[in-house]
GROMACS .gro file of C-alpha atoms in nm:
model
  174
    1UNK     CA    1  -2.305  -0.478  -1.515
    2UNK     CA    2  -1.932  -0.446  -1.499
    3UNK     CA    3  -1.761  -0.126  -1.492
    4UNK     CA    4  -1.477  -0.117  -1.733
    5UNK     CA    5  -1.156   0.126  -1.685
    6UNK     CA    6  -0.958   0.159  -1.974
    7UNK     CA    7  -0.584   0.235  -1.955
    8UNK     CA    8  -0.292   0.093  -1.786
    9UNK     CA    9  -0.303  -0.244  -1.613
   10UNK     CA   10  -0.121  -0.128  -1.287
   11UNK     CA   11  -0.081  -0.483  -1.138
   12UNK     CA   12   0.057  -0.617  -1.473
   13UNK     CA   13   0.297  -0.304  -1.480
   14UNK     CA   14   0.413  -0.374  -1.127
   15UNK     CA   15   0.474  -0.728  -1.212
   16UNK     CA   16   0.676  -0.651  -1.507
   17UNK     CA   17   0.899  -0.399  -1.323
   18UNK     CA   18   0.958  -0.661  -1.056
   19UNK     CA   19   1.053  -0.940  -1.298
   20UNK     CA   20   1.311  -0.677  -1.478
   21UNK     CA   21   1.445  -0.532  -1.155
   22UNK     CA   22   1.425  -0.808  -0.891
   23UNK     CA   23   1.599  -1.139  -0.856
   24UNK     CA   24   1.330  -1.417  -0.929
   25UNK     CA   25   1.386  -1.600  -0.582
   26UNK     CA   26   1.320  -1.296  -0.389
   27UNK     CA   27   1.035  -1.282  -0.122
   28UNK     CA   28   0.758  -1.079  -0.208
   29UNK     CA   29   0.499  -0.971   0.068
   30UNK     CA   30   0.156  -0.979  -0.095
   31UNK     CA   31  -0.079  -1.036   0.183
   32UNK     CA   32  -0.189  -0.871   0.525
   33UNK     CA   33  -0.526  -0.864   0.724
   34UNK     CA   34  -0.491  -0.476   0.701
   35UNK     CA   35  -0.739  -0.459   0.384
   36UNK     CA   36  -0.478  -0.603   0.158
   37UNK     CA   37  -0.629  -0.946   0.163
   38UNK     CA   38  -0.952  -0.796   0.048
   39UNK     CA   39  -0.814  -0.580  -0.219
   40UNK     CA   40  -0.642  -0.863  -0.440
   41UNK     CA   41  -0.752  -0.709  -0.782
   42UNK     CA   42  -0.524  -0.420  -0.685
   43UNK     CA   43  -0.217  -0.632  -0.687
   44UNK     CA   44  -0.049  -0.857  -0.922
   45UNK     CA   45  -0.180  -1.240  -0.915
   46UNK     CA   46   0.036  -1.522  -0.804
   47UNK     CA   47   0.060  -1.632  -1.168
   48UNK     CA   48   0.197  -1.275  -1.263
   49UNK     CA   49   0.456  -1.319  -0.994
   50UNK     CA   50   0.550  -1.670  -1.066
   51UNK     CA   51   0.912  -1.757  -0.957
   52UNK     CA   52   0.884  -1.530  -0.639
   53UNK     CA   53   0.842  -1.664  -0.287
   54UNK     CA   54   0.514  -1.497  -0.197
   55UNK     CA   55   0.468  -1.437   0.172
   56UNK     CA   56   0.272  -1.233   0.425
   57UNK     CA   57   0.394  -0.869   0.506
   58UNK     CA   58   0.478  -1.003   0.859
   59UNK     CA   59   0.680  -1.269   0.716
   60UNK     CA   60   0.995  -1.030   0.675
   61UNK     CA   61   1.004  -1.019   0.293
   62UNK     CA   62   1.267  -0.863   0.105
   63UNK     CA   63   1.006  -0.673  -0.085
   64UNK     CA   64   0.645  -0.547  -0.024
   65UNK     CA   65   0.367  -0.451  -0.267
   66UNK     CA   66   0.123  -0.217  -0.107
   67UNK     CA   67  -0.177  -0.052  -0.273
   68UNK     CA   68  -0.140   0.325  -0.230
   69UNK     CA   69  -0.522   0.328  -0.100
   70UNK     CA   70  -0.390   0.103   0.197
   71UNK     CA   71  -0.107   0.347   0.267
   72UNK     CA   72  -0.349   0.632   0.260
   73UNK     CA   73  -0.586   0.442   0.513
   74UNK     CA   74  -0.298   0.357   0.737
   75UNK     CA   75  -0.149   0.694   0.732
   76UNK     CA   76  -0.502   0.836   0.837
   77UNK     CA   77  -0.535   0.579   1.105
   78UNK     CA   78  -0.179   0.688   1.230
   79UNK     CA   79  -0.272   1.070   1.226
   80UNK     CA   80  -0.604   1.009   1.408
   81UNK     CA   81  -0.435   0.762   1.668
   82UNK     CA   82  -0.184   1.057   1.758
   83UNK     CA   83  -0.515   1.255   1.834
   84UNK     CA   84  -0.651   0.974   2.053
   85UNK     CA   85  -0.908   0.881   1.783
   86UNK     CA   86  -0.768   0.576   1.582
   87UNK     CA   87  -0.993   0.338   1.399
   88UNK     CA   88  -1.210   0.097   1.598
   89UNK     CA   89  -1.308  -0.241   1.484
   90UNK     CA   90  -1.627  -0.097   1.338
   91UNK     CA   91  -1.434   0.147   1.131
   92UNK     CA   92  -1.283  -0.141   0.919
   93UNK     CA   93  -1.637  -0.235   0.790
   94UNK     CA   94  -1.726  -0.389   0.542
   95UNK     CA   95  -1.404  -0.579   0.597
   96UNK     CA   96  -1.298  -0.756   0.927
   97UNK     CA   97  -1.054  -0.573   1.162
   98UNK     CA   98  -0.706  -0.656   1.113
   99UNK     CA   99  -0.503  -0.865   1.344
  100UNK     CA  100  -0.315  -0.659   1.613
  101UNK     CA  101   0.028  -0.788   1.466
  102UNK     CA  102  -0.062  -0.695   1.094
  103UNK     CA  103  -0.187  -0.358   1.218
  104UNK     CA  104   0.143  -0.310   1.410
  105UNK     CA  105   0.356  -0.406   1.118
  106UNK     CA  106   0.163  -0.181   0.870
  107UNK     CA  107   0.200   0.117   1.117
  108UNK     CA  108   0.578   0.043   1.117
  109UNK     CA  109   0.583   0.019   0.735
  110UNK     CA  110   0.397   0.345   0.698
  111UNK     CA  111   0.598   0.528   0.969
  112UNK     CA  112   0.914   0.430   0.781
  113UNK     CA  113   1.244   0.291   0.878
  114UNK     CA  114   1.201  -0.077   0.843
  115UNK     CA  115   1.121  -0.071   0.453
  116UNK     CA  116   1.221   0.202   0.205
  117UNK     CA  117   0.990   0.293  -0.086
  118UNK     CA  118   1.164   0.184  -0.416
  119UNK     CA  119   0.911   0.253  -0.686
  120UNK     CA  120   0.562   0.385  -0.751
  121UNK     CA  121   0.364   0.219  -1.026
  122UNK     CA  122   0.080   0.471  -1.074
  123UNK     CA  123  -0.207   0.585  -1.296
  124UNK     CA  124  -0.346   0.913  -1.247
  125UNK     CA  125  -0.732   0.907  -1.182
  126UNK     CA  126  -0.947   1.032  -1.470
  127UNK     CA  127  -1.315   1.113  -1.484
  128UNK     CA  128  -1.460   1.157  -1.845
  129UNK     CA  129  -1.130   1.270  -1.961
  130UNK     CA  130  -1.083   1.520  -1.680
  131UNK     CA  131  -0.762   1.446  -1.460
  132UNK     CA  132  -0.821   1.626  -1.129
  133UNK     CA  133  -0.525   1.782  -0.937
  134UNK     CA  134  -0.451   1.648  -0.583
  135UNK     CA  135  -0.641   1.943  -0.438
  136UNK     CA  136  -0.964   1.840  -0.608
  137UNK     CA  137  -1.082   1.590  -0.352
  138UNK     CA  138  -1.051   1.701   0.023
  139UNK     CA  139  -1.090   1.516   0.344
  140UNK     CA  140  -1.064   1.166   0.456
  141UNK     CA  141  -1.192   0.924   0.201
  142UNK     CA  142  -1.124   0.563   0.105
  143UNK     CA  143  -1.205   0.631  -0.255
  144UNK     CA  144  -0.927   0.484  -0.480
  145UNK     CA  145  -0.950   0.802  -0.685
  146UNK     CA  146  -0.820   1.024  -0.375
  147UNK     CA  147  -0.474   0.895  -0.396
  148UNK     CA  148  -0.469   0.757  -0.751
  149UNK     CA  149  -0.461   0.407  -0.835
  150UNK     CA  150  -0.089   0.296  -0.764
  151UNK     CA  151   0.104   0.010  -0.622
  152UNK     CA  152   0.398   0.096  -0.384
  153UNK     CA  153   0.718  -0.124  -0.404
  154UNK     CA  154   0.900  -0.126  -0.085
  155UNK     CA  155   1.245  -0.290  -0.018
  156UNK     CA  156   1.349  -0.397   0.327
  157UNK     CA  157   1.602  -0.127   0.446
  158UNK     CA  158   1.967  -0.256   0.509
  159UNK     CA  159   1.981  -0.014   0.801
  160UNK     CA  160   1.671   0.070   0.987
  161UNK     CA  161   1.610   0.452   0.971
  162UNK     CA  162   1.624   0.656   1.291
  163UNK     CA  163   1.341   0.843   1.441
  164UNK     CA  164   1.504   1.164   1.366
  165UNK     CA  165   1.541   1.087   0.986
  166UNK     CA  166   1.175   0.967   0.980
  167UNK     CA  167   1.048   1.293   1.123
  168UNK     CA  168   1.249   1.505   0.886
  169UNK     CA  169   1.121   1.297   0.590
  170UNK     CA  170   0.750   1.292   0.683
  171UNK     CA  171   0.648   1.525   0.973
  172UNK     CA  172   0.305   1.424   0.954
  173UNK     CA  173   0.380   1.086   1.086
  174UNK     CA  174   0.528   1.223   1.423
   0.00000   0.00000   0.00000
């Protein structure tokens, strides 16, 4: 049986926003071994992004589309790594562990500086008509509903952000 989620088509909304806001020949990062390759229904399809140069994240694209779920997982990984408890290969199950290069790139992306958040295309989670607040689900979880279903659109920064500015913007990432 298939589960149907009525409402907005977030990948289509993200593709429409890109078509209206970003030059057609721009490079768009759409792939990474850090979960993203396994979550394609969460991102626009190649057909929806026709006319753009679609590359892997580590290909230094002008823009990156990142499911917020992956951002939340990477942020958790960084927080745990600072406590000496980062993810081990088995923690990525049921997916294969990411390559060291992709993991390093994602750590840099989440920590900030190399890319800046340009847009969030989002839909709030809903359970039988109830929309829980951000305090409704606690703790570490991989559930899509924890961080709502959204796509983060990043643009490559003109001037990389200093470590001091990153710490002021998001102290949890230090």
